[in-house]
Amino acid sequence: MKKLGIIALALFIQQVSAQTNRFVYQVTMKPDAENKTDIKTENAYLDISPEKSVFYSENRIKRDSIMQKAFQGGGGRGNINRDQMESLRTNINYTVEKDKTNQKTYFKDRIGRDLYSYEEDRPLVWKISSETTKIGEYKVQKAETDFAGRKWTAWFTTDLPYQDGPYKFGGLPGLVVKAEDDKGDYSFDLMKNYKVAEFPTLNQFGNTLKVKRMDFVKQQQKFKSDPMSFMTQGTGGISAPMRIGGGRGPGGGGNENPADMRKRMEERVKEEAKKNTNPIELQ
């Protein structure tokens, strides 16, 4: 019995140590360059394990859960509460994954129908200050960096055994508790943390295309300038018809006129583009 007790304790310790640590950040954004009073605020998760970390929107995982339940129930999109989905819209459509073993950072974001993934090729160079303060319960130290056209100030703590942070921030001798650019357009503030059993599965609709960062930027610009032409093109520029309307699957639109649906989609994409003229990365 004593041996069984020791084995059970060992298994319990192993299970606890294998758990993922979730850090919840409040992300504040001013995505519209023409209207800085339009402030968007939402929560994002930084899930950390010994092997990797993933940063993504809280609303995204909630939307994914609603859609998955609807399709599992056999009703498809018809079972989805559109008002609820609208309340969970996110400005953080991307995910950032950091590979601890290889010290590499991967960025994933959707352009049109497909998911694009690239390896970040710009290392973060920090200037660490001797200045310290306290944020919440943590003693933090100041660090600064220039990245992607913005000057960032971060406050990190060594009170927690992690060298990581929200978005692409990392490489400091501690966990980033707060990060803000000098214009006050974007900020990340640690709110709380707790353990979860494992990383959630994020729905990956469409193809996943691995590209270089500059290729991603070019494709993003093409989409913004002419979204509908972009979406009717297949991978590599090969023409492929986009499914609009018809059927009951994820691309189904019931009996809606395809031309009307196409026009509505184009107007929505252009409207969203107008409201996202102040991206987190300016270069």
PDB file of C-alpha atoms in Angstrom:
ATOM      1  CA  MET A   1       0.000   0.000   0.000  1.00  0.00           C
ATOM      2  CA  LYS A   2       2.894   2.310   0.828  1.00  0.00           C
ATOM      3  CA  LYS A   3       4.403   1.710  -2.618  1.00  0.00           C
ATOM      4  CA  LEU A   4       1.046   2.404  -4.268  1.00  0.00           C
ATOM      5  CA  GLY A   5       0.833   5.673  -2.330  1.00  0.00           C
ATOM      6  CA  ILE A   6       4.284   6.724  -3.531  1.00  0.00           C
ATOM      7  CA  ILE A   7       3.410   5.863  -7.138  1.00  0.00           C
ATOM      8  CA  ALA A   8       0.153   7.833  -6.924  1.00  0.00           C
ATOM      9  CA  LEU A   9       2.001  10.825  -5.475  1.00  0.00           C
ATOM     10  CA  ALA A  10       4.625  10.652  -8.231  1.00  0.00           C
ATOM     11  CA  LEU A  11       1.927  10.521 -10.909  1.00  0.00           C
ATOM     12  CA  PHE A  12       0.137  13.480  -9.318  1.00  0.00           C
ATOM     13  CA  ILE A  13       3.361  15.547  -9.246  1.00  0.00           C
ATOM     14  CA  GLN A  14       4.073  14.603 -12.865  1.00  0.00           C
ATOM     15  CA  GLN A  15       0.564  15.639 -13.900  1.00  0.00           C
ATOM     16  CA  VAL A  16       0.806  18.987 -12.092  1.00  0.00           C
ATOM     17  CA  SER A  17       4.244  19.770 -13.547  1.00  0.00           C
ATOM     18  CA  ALA A  18       2.959  18.967 -17.044  1.00  0.00           C
ATOM     19  CA  GLN A  19       0.116  21.462 -16.766  1.00  0.00           C
ATOM     20  CA  THR A  20       0.054  24.602 -18.874  1.00  0.00           C
ATOM     21  CA  ASN A  21       0.233  27.984 -17.163  1.00  0.00           C
ATOM     22  CA  ARG A  22      -2.247  30.531 -18.550  1.00  0.00           C
ATOM     23  CA  PHE A  23      -1.591  34.254 -18.230  1.00  0.00           C
ATOM     24  CA  VAL A  24      -4.518  36.540 -19.054  1.00  0.00           C
ATOM     25  CA  TYR A  25      -3.633  39.935 -20.538  1.00  0.00           C
ATOM     26  CA  GLN A  26      -5.923  42.873 -21.132  1.00  0.00           C
ATOM     27  CA  VAL A  27      -5.086  44.196 -24.583  1.00  0.00           C
ATOM     28  CA  THR A  28      -5.971  47.830 -25.364  1.00  0.00           C
ATOM     29  CA  MET A  29      -5.859  48.931 -29.012  1.00  0.00           C
ATOM     30  CA  LYS A  30      -6.519  52.016 -31.130  1.00  0.00           C
ATOM     31  CA  PRO A  31      -6.758  50.376 -34.578  1.00  0.00           C
ATOM     32  CA  ASP A  32      -8.287  53.368 -36.418  1.00  0.00           C
ATOM     33  CA  ALA A  33      -5.615  55.972 -37.226  1.00  0.00           C
ATOM     34  CA  GLU A  34      -8.302  58.568 -38.030  1.00  0.00           C
ATOM     35  CA  ASN A  35     -10.231  58.020 -34.804  1.00  0.00           C
ATOM     36  CA  LYS A  36      -7.999  57.497 -31.765  1.00  0.00           C
ATOM     37  CA  THR A  37     -11.038  57.767 -29.481  1.00  0.00           C
ATOM     38  CA  ASP A  38     -12.201  54.396 -30.842  1.00  0.00           C
ATOM     39  CA  ILE A  39     -10.502  52.219 -28.222  1.00  0.00           C
ATOM     40  CA  LYS A  40     -10.856  48.448 -28.373  1.00  0.00           C
ATOM     41  CA  THR A  41     -10.232  46.341 -25.276  1.00  0.00           C
ATOM     42  CA  GLU A  42     -10.291  42.568 -24.981  1.00  0.00           C
ATOM     43  CA  ASN A  43      -8.538  39.742 -23.174  1.00  0.00           C
ATOM     44  CA  ALA A  44      -5.916  37.452 -24.647  1.00  0.00           C
ATOM     45  CA  TYR A  45      -4.281  34.302 -23.312  1.00  0.00           C
ATOM     46  CA  LEU A  46      -0.591  33.477 -23.100  1.00  0.00           C
ATOM     47  CA  ASP A  47      -0.414  29.725 -22.471  1.00  0.00           C
ATOM     48  CA  ILE A  48       3.052  28.534 -21.433  1.00  0.00           C
ATOM     49  CA  SER A  49       4.452  25.020 -21.163  1.00  0.00           C
ATOM     50  CA  PRO A  50       8.107  23.914 -20.959  1.00  0.00           C
ATOM     51  CA  GLU A  51       8.140  23.289 -24.732  1.00  0.00           C
ATOM     52  CA  LYS A  52       6.242  26.254 -26.154  1.00  0.00           C
ATOM     53  CA  SER A  53       3.911  29.186 -25.571  1.00  0.00           C
ATOM     54  CA  VAL A  54       0.884  30.383 -27.558  1.00  0.00           C
ATOM     55  CA  PHE A  55      -0.680  33.866 -27.494  1.00  0.00           C
ATOM     56  CA  TYR A  56      -4.237  34.219 -28.833  1.00  0.00           C
ATOM     57  CA  SER A  57      -7.600  35.931 -28.290  1.00  0.00           C
ATOM     58  CA  GLU A  58      -9.958  34.808 -25.536  1.00  0.00           C
ATOM     59  CA  ASN A  59     -12.908  35.670 -27.807  1.00  0.00           C
ATOM     60  CA  ARG A  60     -11.508  33.469 -30.548  1.00  0.00           C
ATOM     61  CA  ILE A  61     -11.512  30.339 -28.411  1.00  0.00           C
ATOM     62  CA  LYS A  62     -15.066  31.154 -27.273  1.00  0.00           C
ATOM     63  CA  ARG A  63     -16.225  31.582 -30.891  1.00  0.00           C
ATOM     64  CA  ASP A  64     -14.505  28.335 -31.885  1.00  0.00           C
ATOM     65  CA  SER A  65     -16.303  26.523 -29.067  1.00  0.00           C
ATOM     66  CA  ILE A  66     -19.720  27.838 -30.148  1.00  0.00           C
ATOM     67  CA  MET A  67     -19.136  26.853 -33.791  1.00  0.00           C
ATOM     68  CA  GLN A  68     -17.860  23.401 -32.886  1.00  0.00           C
ATOM     69  CA  LYS A  69     -20.916  22.667 -30.726  1.00  0.00           C
ATOM     70  CA  ALA A  70     -23.230  23.853 -33.508  1.00  0.00           C
ATOM     71  CA  PHE A  71     -21.638  21.577 -36.122  1.00  0.00           C
ATOM     72  CA  GLN A  72     -21.470  18.626 -33.729  1.00  0.00           C
ATOM     73  CA  GLY A  73     -25.188  19.096 -33.154  1.00  0.00           C
ATOM     74  CA  GLY A  74     -25.774  18.609 -36.880  1.00  0.00           C
ATOM     75  CA  GLY A  75     -27.333  22.007 -37.468  1.00  0.00           C
ATOM     76  CA  GLY A  76     -24.315  23.749 -38.976  1.00  0.00           C
ATOM     77  CA  ARG A  77     -24.343  27.530 -39.005  1.00  0.00           C
ATOM     78  CA  GLY A  78     -28.118  27.504 -38.591  1.00  0.00           C
ATOM     79  CA  ASN A  79     -27.647  26.616 -34.921  1.00  0.00           C
ATOM     80  CA  ILE A  80     -25.310  29.519 -34.217  1.00  0.00           C
ATOM     81  CA  ASN A  81     -26.573  32.514 -32.246  1.00  0.00           C
ATOM     82  CA  ARG A  82     -25.384  35.388 -34.456  1.00  0.00           C
ATOM     83  CA  ASP A  83     -25.832  38.033 -31.752  1.00  0.00           C
ATOM     84  CA  GLN A  84     -23.624  35.998 -29.431  1.00  0.00           C
ATOM     85  CA  MET A  85     -20.997  35.562 -32.147  1.00  0.00           C
ATOM     86  CA  GLU A  86     -21.097  39.288 -32.900  1.00  0.00           C
ATOM     87  CA  SER A  87     -20.437  40.075 -29.227  1.00  0.00           C
ATOM     88  CA  LEU A  88     -17.308  37.905 -29.430  1.00  0.00           C
ATOM     89  CA  ARG A  89     -15.740  39.639 -32.431  1.00  0.00           C
ATOM     90  CA  THR A  90     -12.011  40.126 -31.967  1.00  0.00           C
ATOM     91  CA  ASN A  91      -9.290  42.473 -33.160  1.00  0.00           C
ATOM     92  CA  ILE A  92      -6.734  39.790 -32.308  1.00  0.00           C
ATOM     93  CA  ASN A  93      -7.200  37.421 -35.227  1.00  0.00           C
ATOM     94  CA  TYR A  94      -3.610  36.218 -35.105  1.00  0.00           C
ATOM     95  CA  THR A  95      -1.773  33.713 -32.939  1.00  0.00           C
ATOM     96  CA  VAL A  96       1.872  33.855 -31.884  1.00  0.00           C
ATOM     97  CA  GLU A  97       3.651  30.617 -31.026  1.00  0.00           C
ATOM     98  CA  LYS A  98       7.112  30.525 -29.463  1.00  0.00           C
ATOM     99  CA  ASP A  99       9.135  27.321 -29.738  1.00  0.00           C
ATOM    100  CA  LYS A 100      11.214  27.134 -26.537  1.00  0.00           C
ATOM    101  CA  THR A 101      13.552  24.433 -27.837  1.00  0.00           C
ATOM    102  CA  ASN A 102      14.585  26.180 -31.053  1.00  0.00           C
ATOM    103  CA  GLN A 103      14.069  29.730 -29.771  1.00  0.00           C
ATOM    104  CA  LYS A 104      11.882  30.583 -32.748  1.00  0.00           C
ATOM    105  CA  THR A 105       8.709  32.672 -32.963  1.00  0.00           C
ATOM    106  CA  TYR A 106       5.913  31.870 -35.421  1.00  0.00           C
ATOM    107  CA  PHE A 107       3.104  34.233 -36.405  1.00  0.00           C
ATOM    108  CA  LYS A 108      -0.194  32.992 -37.876  1.00  0.00           C
ATOM    109  CA  ASP A 109      -2.986  35.090 -39.333  1.00  0.00           C
ATOM    110  CA  ARG A 110      -5.795  34.639 -41.821  1.00  0.00           C
ATOM    111  CA  ILE A 111      -5.849  36.396 -45.177  1.00  0.00           C
ATOM    112  CA  GLY A 112      -9.031  35.678 -47.107  1.00  0.00           C
ATOM    113  CA  ARG A 113      -9.775  31.952 -47.022  1.00  0.00           C
ATOM    114  CA  ASP A 114      -6.359  30.714 -45.904  1.00  0.00           C
ATOM    115  CA  LEU A 115      -4.179  30.785 -42.816  1.00  0.00           C
ATOM    116  CA  TYR A 116      -0.670  32.128 -43.338  1.00  0.00           C
ATOM    117  CA  SER A 117       2.255  31.227 -41.092  1.00  0.00           C
ATOM    118  CA  TYR A 118       5.728  32.752 -41.003  1.00  0.00           C
ATOM    119  CA  GLU A 119       8.790  32.632 -38.789  1.00  0.00           C
ATOM    120  CA  GLU A 120       9.628  36.021 -37.248  1.00  0.00           C
ATOM    121  CA  ASP A 121      13.008  37.084 -38.656  1.00  0.00           C
ATOM    122  CA  ARG A 122      13.584  40.267 -36.625  1.00  0.00           C
ATOM    123  CA  PRO A 123      15.200  39.643 -33.229  1.00  0.00           C
ATOM    124  CA  LEU A 124      14.072  41.794 -30.310  1.00  0.00           C
ATOM    125  CA  VAL A 125      16.975  43.853 -28.979  1.00  0.00           C
ATOM    126  CA  TRP A 126      16.218  45.085 -25.467  1.00  0.00           C
ATOM    127  CA  LYS A 127      17.804  47.892 -23.514  1.00  0.00           C
ATOM    128  CA  ILE A 128      17.317  46.930 -19.869  1.00  0.00           C
ATOM    129  CA  SER A 129      17.127  49.787 -17.363  1.00  0.00           C
ATOM    130  CA  SER A 130      17.948  49.690 -13.661  1.00  0.00           C
ATOM    131  CA  GLU A 131      14.575  51.346 -12.981  1.00  0.00           C
ATOM    132  CA  THR A 132      12.172  49.212 -10.953  1.00  0.00           C
ATOM    133  CA  THR A 133       8.665  49.611  -9.593  1.00  0.00           C
ATOM    134  CA  LYS A 134       5.747  47.470  -8.511  1.00  0.00           C
ATOM    135  CA  ILE A 135       2.761  46.509 -10.664  1.00  0.00           C
ATOM    136  CA  GLY A 136       0.123  44.666  -8.691  1.00  0.00           C
ATOM    137  CA  GLU A 137       1.870  42.041  -6.612  1.00  0.00           C
ATOM    138  CA  TYR A 138       4.981  41.905  -8.784  1.00  0.00           C
ATOM    139  CA  LYS A 139       8.258  43.774  -8.537  1.00  0.00           C
ATOM    140  CA  VAL A 140       9.071  44.743 -12.128  1.00  0.00           C
ATOM    141  CA  GLN A 141      12.011  46.155 -14.065  1.00  0.00           C
ATOM    142  CA  LYS A 142      11.951  48.408 -17.119  1.00  0.00           C
ATOM    143  CA  ALA A 143      13.159  47.478 -20.607  1.00  0.00           C
ATOM    144  CA  GLU A 144      12.828  49.217 -23.970  1.00  0.00           C
ATOM    145  CA  THR A 145      12.998  48.133 -27.594  1.00  0.00           C
ATOM    146  CA  ASP A 146      12.280  49.365 -31.128  1.00  0.00           C
ATOM    147  CA  PHE A 147      10.267  46.809 -33.052  1.00  0.00           C
ATOM    148  CA  ALA A 148       8.286  46.931 -36.305  1.00  0.00           C
ATOM    149  CA  GLY A 149       8.072  50.732 -36.368  1.00  0.00           C
ATOM    150  CA  ARG A 150       7.113  51.275 -32.731  1.00  0.00           C
ATOM    151  CA  LYS A 151       9.062  52.108 -29.588  1.00  0.00           C
ATOM    152  CA  TRP A 152       8.025  49.773 -26.780  1.00  0.00           C
ATOM    153  CA  THR A 153       8.451  49.952 -23.017  1.00  0.00           C
ATOM    154  CA  ALA A 154       8.050  46.694 -21.135  1.00  0.00           C
ATOM    155  CA  TRP A 155       8.041  45.906 -17.443  1.00  0.00           C
ATOM    156  CA  PHE A 156       9.133  42.381 -16.581  1.00  0.00           C
ATOM    157  CA  THR A 157       9.273  40.398 -13.361  1.00  0.00           C
ATOM    158  CA  THR A 158      11.604  37.678 -12.113  1.00  0.00           C
ATOM    159  CA  ASP A 159       9.054  36.761  -9.422  1.00  0.00           C
ATOM    160  CA  LEU A 160       7.675  34.173 -11.877  1.00  0.00           C
ATOM    161  CA  PRO A 161       9.869  31.458 -13.473  1.00  0.00           C
ATOM    162  CA  TYR A 162       9.123  32.400 -17.110  1.00  0.00           C
ATOM    163  CA  GLN A 163      11.044  34.324 -19.757  1.00  0.00           C
ATOM    164  CA  ASP A 164       8.180  35.156 -22.061  1.00  0.00           C
ATOM    165  CA  GLY A 165       5.510  37.742 -22.765  1.00  0.00           C
ATOM    166  CA  PRO A 166       2.407  38.634 -24.787  1.00  0.00           C
ATOM    167  CA  TYR A 167       2.473  39.007 -28.560  1.00  0.00           C
ATOM    168  CA  LYS A 168       6.033  38.545 -29.900  1.00  0.00           C
ATOM    169  CA  PHE A 169       7.668  39.919 -26.754  1.00  0.00           C
ATOM    170  CA  GLY A 170      10.248  37.688 -25.117  1.00  0.00           C
ATOM    171  CA  GLY A 171      13.976  37.378 -24.560  1.00  0.00           C
ATOM    172  CA  LEU A 172      13.980  39.205 -21.222  1.00  0.00           C
ATOM    173  CA  PRO A 173      15.131  37.602 -17.957  1.00  0.00           C
ATOM    174  CA  GLY A 174      11.542  37.384 -16.722  1.00  0.00           C
ATOM    175  CA  LEU A 175       7.866  37.517 -17.667  1.00  0.00           C
ATOM    176  CA  VAL A 176       6.498  40.707 -19.267  1.00  0.00           C
ATOM    177  CA  VAL A 177       3.817  42.094 -16.937  1.00  0.00           C
ATOM    178  CA  LYS A 178       3.121  45.229 -18.996  1.00  0.00           C
ATOM    179  CA  ALA A 179       4.089  46.452 -22.466  1.00  0.00           C
ATOM    180  CA  GLU A 180       3.058  49.707 -24.145  1.00  0.00           C
ATOM    181  CA  ASP A 181       4.168  51.648 -27.214  1.00  0.00           C
ATOM    182  CA  ASP A 182       5.235  55.282 -26.850  1.00  0.00           C
ATOM    183  CA  LYS A 183       2.154  56.590 -28.701  1.00  0.00           C
ATOM    184  CA  GLY A 184      -0.222  54.786 -26.354  1.00  0.00           C
ATOM    185  CA  ASP A 185      -1.854  52.978 -29.270  1.00  0.00           C
ATOM    186  CA  TYR A 186      -1.294  49.449 -27.956  1.00  0.00           C
ATOM    187  CA  SER A 187      -0.807  48.040 -24.475  1.00  0.00           C
ATOM    188  CA  PHE A 188      -0.738  44.620 -22.832  1.00  0.00           C
ATOM    189  CA  ASP A 189      -1.442  44.346 -19.088  1.00  0.00           C
ATOM    190  CA  LEU A 190      -1.234  41.127 -17.089  1.00  0.00           C
ATOM    191  CA  MET A 191      -4.488  40.607 -15.168  1.00  0.00           C
ATOM    192  CA  LYS A 192      -4.268  37.108 -13.659  1.00  0.00           C
ATOM    193  CA  ASN A 193      -2.878  33.623 -14.146  1.00  0.00           C
ATOM    194  CA  TYR A 194      -3.935  30.051 -13.451  1.00  0.00           C
ATOM    195  CA  LYS A 195      -3.210  26.506 -14.595  1.00  0.00           C
ATOM    196  CA  VAL A 196      -5.032  24.639 -17.370  1.00  0.00           C
ATOM    197  CA  ALA A 197      -4.777  20.974 -18.259  1.00  0.00           C
ATOM    198  CA  GLU A 198      -3.567  21.478 -21.826  1.00  0.00           C
ATOM    199  CA  PHE A 199      -3.380  23.817 -24.795  1.00  0.00           C
ATOM    200  CA  PRO A 200      -6.785  24.296 -26.458  1.00  0.00           C
ATOM    201  CA  THR A 201      -7.303  23.242 -30.053  1.00  0.00           C
ATOM    202  CA  LEU A 202      -7.782  26.301 -32.251  1.00  0.00           C
ATOM    203  CA  ASN A 203      -9.931  25.755 -35.336  1.00  0.00           C
ATOM    204  CA  GLN A 204      -7.890  26.109 -38.530  1.00  0.00           C
ATOM    205  CA  PHE A 205     -10.333  26.635 -41.402  1.00  0.00           C
ATOM    206  CA  GLY A 206      -8.888  26.610 -44.915  1.00  0.00           C
ATOM    207  CA  ASN A 207      -5.320  25.839 -45.961  1.00  0.00           C
ATOM    208  CA  THR A 208      -2.266  26.689 -43.881  1.00  0.00           C
ATOM    209  CA  LEU A 209       0.415  28.305 -46.032  1.00  0.00           C
ATOM    210  CA  LYS A 210       3.983  28.624 -44.728  1.00  0.00           C
ATOM    211  CA  VAL A 211       5.599  31.739 -46.176  1.00  0.00           C
ATOM    212  CA  LYS A 212       8.371  34.242 -45.529  1.00  0.00           C
ATOM    213  CA  ARG A 213       7.387  37.300 -43.506  1.00  0.00           C
ATOM    214  CA  MET A 214       7.724  39.707 -46.457  1.00  0.00           C
ATOM    215  CA  ASP A 215       5.573  37.424 -48.614  1.00  0.00           C
ATOM    216  CA  PHE A 216       2.890  37.560 -45.908  1.00  0.00           C
ATOM    217  CA  VAL A 217       3.067  41.382 -45.943  1.00  0.00           C
ATOM    218  CA  LYS A 218       2.689  41.438 -49.747  1.00  0.00           C
ATOM    219  CA  GLN A 219      -0.304  39.100 -49.660  1.00  0.00           C
ATOM    220  CA  GLN A 220      -1.895  41.186 -46.926  1.00  0.00           C
ATOM    221  CA  GLN A 221      -1.547  44.326 -49.046  1.00  0.00           C
ATOM    222  CA  LYS A 222      -3.066  42.559 -52.060  1.00  0.00           C
ATOM    223  CA  PHE A 223      -6.048  41.491 -49.966  1.00  0.00           C
ATOM    224  CA  LYS A 224      -6.606  45.004 -48.626  1.00  0.00           C
ATOM    225  CA  SER A 225      -6.457  46.608 -52.086  1.00  0.00           C
ATOM    226  CA  ASP A 226      -8.836  44.127 -53.767  1.00  0.00           C
ATOM    227  CA  PRO A 227     -10.277  41.560 -51.332  1.00  0.00           C
ATOM    228  CA  MET A 228     -12.686  39.827 -53.697  1.00  0.00           C
ATOM    229  CA  SER A 229     -10.134  39.281 -56.464  1.00  0.00           C
ATOM    230  CA  PHE A 230      -7.744  37.924 -53.857  1.00  0.00           C
ATOM    231  CA  MET A 231     -10.326  35.473 -52.499  1.00  0.00           C
ATOM    232  CA  THR A 232     -11.172  34.104 -55.948  1.00  0.00           C
ATOM    233  CA  GLN A 233      -7.536  33.222 -56.559  1.00  0.00           C
ATOM    234  CA  GLY A 234      -6.140  29.865 -55.525  1.00  0.00           C
ATOM    235  CA  THR A 235      -2.749  29.263 -53.924  1.00  0.00           C
ATOM    236  CA  GLY A 236       0.105  30.445 -56.076  1.00  0.00           C
ATOM    237  CA  GLY A 237      -2.100  32.679 -58.195  1.00  0.00           C
ATOM    238  CA  ILE A 238      -4.030  29.799 -59.795  1.00  0.00           C
ATOM    239  CA  SER A 239      -7.609  30.815 -60.348  1.00  0.00           C
ATOM    240  CA  ALA A 240     -10.098  28.913 -58.214  1.00  0.00           C
ATOM    241  CA  PRO A 241     -13.763  29.753 -57.770  1.00  0.00           C
ATOM    242  CA  MET A 242     -14.691  30.898 -54.283  1.00  0.00           C
ATOM    243  CA  ARG A 243     -17.666  29.156 -52.761  1.00  0.00           C
ATOM    244  CA  ILE A 244     -20.328  31.748 -52.042  1.00  0.00           C
ATOM    245  CA  GLY A 245     -23.789  30.697 -51.019  1.00  0.00           C
ATOM    246  CA  GLY A 246     -25.600  27.446 -51.654  1.00  0.00           C
ATOM    247  CA  GLY A 247     -25.553  24.396 -49.423  1.00  0.00           C
ATOM    248  CA  ARG A 248     -25.638  24.028 -45.666  1.00  0.00           C
ATOM    249  CA  GLY A 249     -21.950  23.620 -44.868  1.00  0.00           C
ATOM    250  CA  PRO A 250     -19.513  26.226 -43.497  1.00  0.00           C
ATOM    251  CA  GLY A 251     -19.576  28.121 -46.805  1.00  0.00           C
ATOM    252  CA  GLY A 252     -23.303  27.799 -47.270  1.00  0.00           C
ATOM    253  CA  GLY A 253     -25.514  30.801 -47.641  1.00  0.00           C
ATOM    254  CA  GLY A 254     -28.875  29.160 -48.112  1.00  0.00           C
ATOM    255  CA  ASN A 255     -30.837  30.718 -50.985  1.00  0.00           C
ATOM    256  CA  GLU A 256     -29.073  34.074 -50.904  1.00  0.00           C
ATOM    257  CA  ASN A 257     -28.156  35.435 -54.304  1.00  0.00           C
ATOM    258  CA  PRO A 258     -24.394  34.792 -54.821  1.00  0.00           C
ATOM    259  CA  ALA A 259     -23.895  38.227 -56.394  1.00  0.00           C
ATOM    260  CA  ASP A 260     -25.588  39.951 -53.440  1.00  0.00           C
ATOM    261  CA  MET A 261     -23.563  37.923 -50.970  1.00  0.00           C
ATOM    262  CA  ARG A 262     -20.353  38.741 -52.827  1.00  0.00           C
ATOM    263  CA  LYS A 263     -21.160  42.451 -52.724  1.00  0.00           C
ATOM    264  CA  ARG A 264     -22.018  42.297 -49.019  1.00  0.00           C
ATOM    265  CA  MET A 265     -18.780  40.480 -48.217  1.00  0.00           C
ATOM    266  CA  GLU A 266     -16.732  42.995 -50.194  1.00  0.00           C
ATOM    267  CA  GLU A 267     -18.356  45.949 -48.428  1.00  0.00           C
ATOM    268  CA  ARG A 268     -17.741  44.356 -45.038  1.00  0.00           C
ATOM    269  CA  VAL A 269     -14.063  43.640 -45.766  1.00  0.00           C
ATOM    270  CA  LYS A 270     -13.497  47.198 -47.026  1.00  0.00           C
ATOM    271  CA  GLU A 271     -15.281  48.667 -43.992  1.00  0.00           C
ATOM    272  CA  GLU A 272     -13.131  46.603 -41.645  1.00  0.00           C
ATOM    273  CA  ALA A 273      -9.996  47.668 -43.519  1.00  0.00           C
ATOM    274  CA  LYS A 274     -10.924  51.340 -43.031  1.00  0.00           C
ATOM    275  CA  LYS A 275     -11.168  50.765 -39.277  1.00  0.00           C
ATOM    276  CA  ASN A 276      -7.798  48.993 -39.113  1.00  0.00           C
ATOM    277  CA  THR A 277      -5.442  51.638 -40.468  1.00  0.00           C
ATOM    278  CA  ASN A 278      -3.237  51.695 -37.358  1.00  0.00           C
ATOM    279  CA  PRO A 279      -1.837  48.137 -37.079  1.00  0.00           C
ATOM    280  CA  ILE A 280       0.388  47.000 -34.243  1.00  0.00           C
ATOM    281  CA  GLU A 281       3.257  46.654 -36.726  1.00  0.00           C
ATOM    282  CA  LEU A 282       3.940  49.747 -38.826  1.00  0.00           C
ATOM    283  CA  GLN A 283       6.922  48.307 -40.702  1.00  0.00           C
TER     284      GLN A 283
END
